């Protein structure tokens, strides 16, 4: 069980980190936190930077490049969700501060993951591959709930694609049952 997780961690880190050999040297007194970098490393900021790269590529019409960037960001975000959840569980009952921190980071990573899936689904629709977008959209609805803005947007896309036929309205806007 540990080997696949370690392999996933290494592959996710390789996706968002250019090369650890290129990192500048720091003094002995100042420990380097390589994973805190906002442009590389394994953290939410570096995943967001990869998403921004994908957005720029999509805007420039480089759809395959954008897809590759979104795929890499999604893989890293998925790993972060799993890692934060695992750390939260490991420290439950030992130190409440750590599960609280990991749960918060996990929620942020889950929301980022859903936003990446929405971007990727929109890109796939643009690339004339709506059937590949459907599982992504379904995951967003499941992960974020149909009442969240992301879930509503994903369900609306499923409706537009013809995968579902019943429009969803929130409970407050739904007609009264008779």
PDB file of C-alpha atoms in Angstrom:
ATOM      1  CA  UNK A   1       0.000   0.000   0.000  1.00  0.00           C
ATOM      2  CA  UNK A   2       2.811   2.425   0.794  1.00  0.00           C
ATOM      3  CA  UNK A   3       4.688   1.908  -2.465  1.00  0.00           C
ATOM      4  CA  UNK A   4       1.855   3.106  -4.750  1.00  0.00           C
ATOM      5  CA  UNK A   5       1.355   6.184  -2.556  1.00  0.00           C
ATOM      6  CA  UNK A   6       5.080   6.939  -2.607  1.00  0.00           C
ATOM      7  CA  UNK A   7       5.154   6.472  -6.372  1.00  0.00           C
ATOM      8  CA  UNK A   8       2.163   8.786  -6.750  1.00  0.00           C
ATOM      9  CA  UNK A   9       3.847  11.371  -4.541  1.00  0.00           C
ATOM     10  CA  UNK A  10       7.029  11.245  -6.582  1.00  0.00           C
ATOM     11  CA  UNK A  11       5.174  11.520  -9.879  1.00  0.00           C
ATOM     12  CA  UNK A  12       3.033  14.418  -8.613  1.00  0.00           C
ATOM     13  CA  UNK A  13       6.134  16.173  -7.304  1.00  0.00           C
ATOM     14  CA  UNK A  14       7.926  15.646 -10.624  1.00  0.00           C
ATOM     15  CA  UNK A  15       4.998  17.211 -12.463  1.00  0.00           C
ATOM     16  CA  UNK A  16       5.054  20.487 -10.606  1.00  0.00           C
ATOM     17  CA  UNK A  17       8.738  20.715  -9.636  1.00  0.00           C
ATOM     18  CA  UNK A  18      11.203  21.486 -12.442  1.00  0.00           C
ATOM     19  CA  UNK A  19      14.356  20.114 -10.870  1.00  0.00           C
ATOM     20  CA  UNK A  20      15.467  20.059  -7.296  1.00  0.00           C
ATOM     21  CA  UNK A  21      19.048  20.436  -8.545  1.00  0.00           C
ATOM     22  CA  UNK A  22      18.223  23.905  -9.882  1.00  0.00           C
ATOM     23  CA  UNK A  23      17.125  25.245  -6.510  1.00  0.00           C
ATOM     24  CA  UNK A  24      19.360  27.916  -4.949  1.00  0.00           C
ATOM     25  CA  UNK A  25      21.505  27.002  -1.962  1.00  0.00           C
ATOM     26  CA  UNK A  26      20.597  28.464   1.422  1.00  0.00           C
ATOM     27  CA  UNK A  27      22.635  28.874   4.569  1.00  0.00           C
ATOM     28  CA  UNK A  28      22.632  26.182   7.244  1.00  0.00           C
ATOM     29  CA  UNK A  29      20.728  28.448   9.655  1.00  0.00           C
ATOM     30  CA  UNK A  30      17.812  28.953   7.259  1.00  0.00           C
ATOM     31  CA  UNK A  31      16.155  25.610   6.441  1.00  0.00           C
ATOM     32  CA  UNK A  32      14.775  25.497   2.927  1.00  0.00           C
ATOM     33  CA  UNK A  33      11.127  24.583   2.531  1.00  0.00           C
ATOM     34  CA  UNK A  34      11.222  23.569  -1.114  1.00  0.00           C
ATOM     35  CA  UNK A  35       7.602  22.509  -1.179  1.00  0.00           C
ATOM     36  CA  UNK A  36       6.401  25.993  -0.150  1.00  0.00           C
ATOM     37  CA  UNK A  37       7.455  27.645  -3.411  1.00  0.00           C
ATOM     38  CA  UNK A  38       4.599  29.389  -5.221  1.00  0.00           C
ATOM     39  CA  UNK A  39       5.860  28.338  -8.650  1.00  0.00           C
ATOM     40  CA  UNK A  40       7.141  24.815  -8.047  1.00  0.00           C
ATOM     41  CA  UNK A  41       6.813  22.205  -5.371  1.00  0.00           C
ATOM     42  CA  UNK A  42       3.915  20.211  -4.063  1.00  0.00           C
ATOM     43  CA  UNK A  43       1.429  22.712  -2.677  1.00  0.00           C
ATOM     44  CA  UNK A  44      -1.756  24.520  -3.605  1.00  0.00           C
ATOM     45  CA  UNK A  45       0.047  27.615  -4.933  1.00  0.00           C
ATOM     46  CA  UNK A  46       2.153  25.627  -7.392  1.00  0.00           C
ATOM     47  CA  UNK A  47      -0.950  23.749  -8.584  1.00  0.00           C
ATOM     48  CA  UNK A  48      -2.686  27.093  -9.104  1.00  0.00           C
ATOM     49  CA  UNK A  49       0.357  28.284 -11.073  1.00  0.00           C
ATOM     50  CA  UNK A  50       0.045  25.221 -13.322  1.00  0.00           C
ATOM     51  CA  UNK A  51      -3.665  25.986 -13.801  1.00  0.00           C
ATOM     52  CA  UNK A  52      -2.749  29.550 -14.787  1.00  0.00           C
ATOM     53  CA  UNK A  53      -0.336  28.119 -17.360  1.00  0.00           C
ATOM     54  CA  UNK A  54      -3.170  26.002 -18.718  1.00  0.00           C
ATOM     55  CA  UNK A  55      -5.480  29.024 -18.826  1.00  0.00           C
ATOM     56  CA  UNK A  56      -2.882  30.997 -20.783  1.00  0.00           C
ATOM     57  CA  UNK A  57      -2.367  28.136 -23.227  1.00  0.00           C
ATOM     58  CA  UNK A  58      -6.134  27.739 -23.711  1.00  0.00           C
ATOM     59  CA  UNK A  59      -6.506  31.475 -24.332  1.00  0.00           C
ATOM     60  CA  UNK A  60      -3.741  31.288 -26.926  1.00  0.00           C
ATOM     61  CA  UNK A  61      -5.524  28.409 -28.688  1.00  0.00           C
ATOM     62  CA  UNK A  62      -2.880  25.847 -27.655  1.00  0.00           C
ATOM     63  CA  UNK A  63      -5.471  23.307 -26.580  1.00  0.00           C
ATOM     64  CA  UNK A  64      -3.207  20.253 -26.297  1.00  0.00           C
ATOM     65  CA  UNK A  65      -0.741  22.225 -24.178  1.00  0.00           C
ATOM     66  CA  UNK A  66      -3.587  23.493 -21.991  1.00  0.00           C
ATOM     67  CA  UNK A  67      -4.888  19.938 -21.556  1.00  0.00           C
ATOM     68  CA  UNK A  68      -1.444  18.726 -20.489  1.00  0.00           C
ATOM     69  CA  UNK A  69      -1.164  21.553 -17.943  1.00  0.00           C
ATOM     70  CA  UNK A  70      -4.653  20.869 -16.557  1.00  0.00           C
ATOM     71  CA  UNK A  71      -3.948  17.123 -16.383  1.00  0.00           C
ATOM     72  CA  UNK A  72      -0.744  17.766 -14.422  1.00  0.00           C
ATOM     73  CA  UNK A  73      -2.499  20.196 -12.091  1.00  0.00           C
ATOM     74  CA  UNK A  74      -5.347  17.737 -11.529  1.00  0.00           C
ATOM     75  CA  UNK A  75      -2.950  14.904 -10.701  1.00  0.00           C
ATOM     76  CA  UNK A  76      -1.082  17.074  -8.195  1.00  0.00           C
ATOM     77  CA  UNK A  77      -4.322  18.387  -6.638  1.00  0.00           C
ATOM     78  CA  UNK A  78      -5.648  14.829  -6.333  1.00  0.00           C
ATOM     79  CA  UNK A  79      -2.483  13.769  -4.579  1.00  0.00           C
ATOM     80  CA  UNK A  80      -2.743  16.729  -2.189  1.00  0.00           C
ATOM     81  CA  UNK A  81      -6.336  15.814  -1.300  1.00  0.00           C
ATOM     82  CA  UNK A  82      -5.251  12.254  -0.511  1.00  0.00           C
ATOM     83  CA  UNK A  83      -2.163  13.345   1.432  1.00  0.00           C
ATOM     84  CA  UNK A  84      -4.014  15.913   3.542  1.00  0.00           C
ATOM     85  CA  UNK A  85      -6.768  13.389   4.301  1.00  0.00           C
ATOM     86  CA  UNK A  86      -4.198  10.775   5.286  1.00  0.00           C
ATOM     87  CA  UNK A  87      -2.297  13.119   7.577  1.00  0.00           C
ATOM     88  CA  UNK A  88      -5.524  14.317   9.161  1.00  0.00           C
ATOM     89  CA  UNK A  89      -6.518  10.756   9.985  1.00  0.00           C
ATOM     90  CA  UNK A  90      -3.083   9.852  11.299  1.00  0.00           C
ATOM     91  CA  UNK A  91      -3.140  12.648  13.877  1.00  0.00           C
ATOM     92  CA  UNK A  92      -6.797  12.374  14.989  1.00  0.00           C
ATOM     93  CA  UNK A  93      -6.888  11.942  18.726  1.00  0.00           C
ATOM     94  CA  UNK A  94      -3.245  12.958  19.132  1.00  0.00           C
ATOM     95  CA  UNK A  95      -3.078  16.677  18.356  1.00  0.00           C
ATOM     96  CA  UNK A  96      -6.283  18.420  17.249  1.00  0.00           C
ATOM     97  CA  UNK A  97      -4.388  21.274  15.589  1.00  0.00           C
ATOM     98  CA  UNK A  98      -2.922  19.067  12.877  1.00  0.00           C
ATOM     99  CA  UNK A  99      -6.210  17.470  11.726  1.00  0.00           C
ATOM    100  CA  UNK A 100      -7.819  20.935  11.681  1.00  0.00           C
ATOM    101  CA  UNK A 101      -5.008  22.279   9.493  1.00  0.00           C
ATOM    102  CA  UNK A 102      -5.049  19.238   7.202  1.00  0.00           C
ATOM    103  CA  UNK A 103      -8.857  19.323   6.921  1.00  0.00           C
ATOM    104  CA  UNK A 104      -8.733  22.992   5.898  1.00  0.00           C
ATOM    105  CA  UNK A 105      -5.992  22.335   3.349  1.00  0.00           C
ATOM    106  CA  UNK A 106      -7.947  19.316   2.148  1.00  0.00           C
ATOM    107  CA  UNK A 107     -11.060  21.431   1.574  1.00  0.00           C
ATOM    108  CA  UNK A 108      -9.012  23.971  -0.368  1.00  0.00           C
ATOM    109  CA  UNK A 109      -7.417  21.206  -2.450  1.00  0.00           C
ATOM    110  CA  UNK A 110     -10.829  19.607  -3.104  1.00  0.00           C
ATOM    111  CA  UNK A 111     -12.247  22.910  -4.304  1.00  0.00           C
ATOM    112  CA  UNK A 112      -9.192  23.465  -6.499  1.00  0.00           C
ATOM    113  CA  UNK A 113      -9.569  19.929  -7.846  1.00  0.00           C
ATOM    114  CA  UNK A 114     -13.201  20.632  -8.788  1.00  0.00           C
ATOM    115  CA  UNK A 115     -12.270  23.912 -10.473  1.00  0.00           C
ATOM    116  CA  UNK A 116      -9.567  22.153 -12.501  1.00  0.00           C
ATOM    117  CA  UNK A 117     -12.055  19.456 -13.532  1.00  0.00           C
ATOM    118  CA  UNK A 118     -14.498  22.137 -14.686  1.00  0.00           C
ATOM    119  CA  UNK A 119     -11.773  23.834 -16.741  1.00  0.00           C
ATOM    120  CA  UNK A 120     -10.672  20.522 -18.202  1.00  0.00           C
ATOM    121  CA  UNK A 121     -14.262  19.582 -19.065  1.00  0.00           C
ATOM    122  CA  UNK A 122     -14.804  22.930 -20.799  1.00  0.00           C
ATOM    123  CA  UNK A 123     -11.563  22.433 -22.721  1.00  0.00           C
ATOM    124  CA  UNK A 124     -12.585  18.920 -23.761  1.00  0.00           C
ATOM    125  CA  UNK A 125     -15.919  20.258 -25.011  1.00  0.00           C
ATOM    126  CA  UNK A 126     -13.988  22.868 -26.976  1.00  0.00           C
ATOM    127  CA  UNK A 127     -11.808  20.050 -28.397  1.00  0.00           C
ATOM    128  CA  UNK A 128     -14.943  18.191 -29.537  1.00  0.00           C
ATOM    129  CA  UNK A 129     -14.557  15.452 -26.912  1.00  0.00           C
ATOM    130  CA  UNK A 130     -17.702  15.898 -24.788  1.00  0.00           C
ATOM    131  CA  UNK A 131     -17.861  12.186 -23.898  1.00  0.00           C
ATOM    132  CA  UNK A 132     -14.519  12.548 -22.099  1.00  0.00           C
ATOM    133  CA  UNK A 133     -15.834  15.585 -20.198  1.00  0.00           C
ATOM    134  CA  UNK A 134     -18.842  13.728 -18.745  1.00  0.00           C
ATOM    135  CA  UNK A 135     -16.983  11.730 -16.030  1.00  0.00           C
ATOM    136  CA  UNK A 136     -15.202  14.899 -14.906  1.00  0.00           C
ATOM    137  CA  UNK A 137     -18.493  16.765 -14.604  1.00  0.00           C
ATOM    138  CA  UNK A 138     -20.129  13.896 -12.705  1.00  0.00           C
ATOM    139  CA  UNK A 139     -17.187  13.863 -10.243  1.00  0.00           C
ATOM    140  CA  UNK A 140     -17.586  17.601  -9.645  1.00  0.00           C
ATOM    141  CA  UNK A 141     -21.283  17.164  -8.799  1.00  0.00           C
ATOM    142  CA  UNK A 142     -20.472  14.264  -6.464  1.00  0.00           C
ATOM    143  CA  UNK A 143     -17.478  15.918  -4.825  1.00  0.00           C
ATOM    144  CA  UNK A 144     -18.877  19.418  -4.351  1.00  0.00           C
ATOM    145  CA  UNK A 145     -22.630  18.612  -4.121  1.00  0.00           C
ATOM    146  CA  UNK A 146     -25.309  19.750  -6.567  1.00  0.00           C
ATOM    147  CA  UNK A 147     -26.024  22.835  -4.466  1.00  0.00           C
ATOM    148  CA  UNK A 148     -22.506  24.296  -4.660  1.00  0.00           C
ATOM    149  CA  UNK A 149     -21.663  26.750  -7.449  1.00  0.00           C
ATOM    150  CA  UNK A 150     -19.251  24.218  -8.980  1.00  0.00           C
ATOM    151  CA  UNK A 151     -21.813  21.416  -8.725  1.00  0.00           C
ATOM    152  CA  UNK A 152     -24.503  23.556 -10.349  1.00  0.00           C
ATOM    153  CA  UNK A 153     -22.161  24.564 -13.161  1.00  0.00           C
ATOM    154  CA  UNK A 154     -21.150  20.938 -13.747  1.00  0.00           C
ATOM    155  CA  UNK A 155     -24.764  19.743 -13.778  1.00  0.00           C
ATOM    156  CA  UNK A 156     -25.716  22.548 -16.184  1.00  0.00           C
ATOM    157  CA  UNK A 157     -22.927  21.369 -18.498  1.00  0.00           C
ATOM    158  CA  UNK A 158     -24.243  17.802 -18.277  1.00  0.00           C
ATOM    159  CA  UNK A 159     -27.686  19.147 -19.216  1.00  0.00           C
ATOM    160  CA  UNK A 160     -26.248  21.097 -22.166  1.00  0.00           C
ATOM    161  CA  UNK A 161     -24.430  17.980 -23.370  1.00  0.00           C
ATOM    162  CA  UNK A 162     -27.625  15.934 -23.208  1.00  0.00           C
ATOM    163  CA  UNK A 163     -26.241  13.516 -20.624  1.00  0.00           C
ATOM    164  CA  UNK A 164     -29.108  14.428 -18.273  1.00  0.00           C
ATOM    165  CA  UNK A 165     -32.536  15.727 -19.242  1.00  0.00           C
ATOM    166  CA  UNK A 166     -33.984  17.112 -16.020  1.00  0.00           C
ATOM    167  CA  UNK A 167     -32.952  20.663 -15.152  1.00  0.00           C
ATOM    168  CA  UNK A 168     -31.925  21.165 -11.548  1.00  0.00           C
ATOM    169  CA  UNK A 169     -33.325  24.030  -9.548  1.00  0.00           C
ATOM    170  CA  UNK A 170     -32.368  24.692  -5.952  1.00  0.00           C
ATOM    171  CA  UNK A 171     -34.822  23.683  -3.255  1.00  0.00           C
ATOM    172  CA  UNK A 172     -35.923  27.283  -2.705  1.00  0.00           C
ATOM    173  CA  UNK A 173     -36.744  27.742  -6.388  1.00  0.00           C
ATOM    174  CA  UNK A 174     -38.385  24.338  -6.873  1.00  0.00           C
ATOM    175  CA  UNK A 175     -42.157  24.307  -7.367  1.00  0.00           C
ATOM    176  CA  UNK A 176     -44.204  23.045  -4.427  1.00  0.00           C
ATOM    177  CA  UNK A 177     -45.298  19.415  -4.628  1.00  0.00           C
ATOM    178  CA  UNK A 178     -49.034  18.836  -4.691  1.00  0.00           C
TER     179      UNK A 178
END
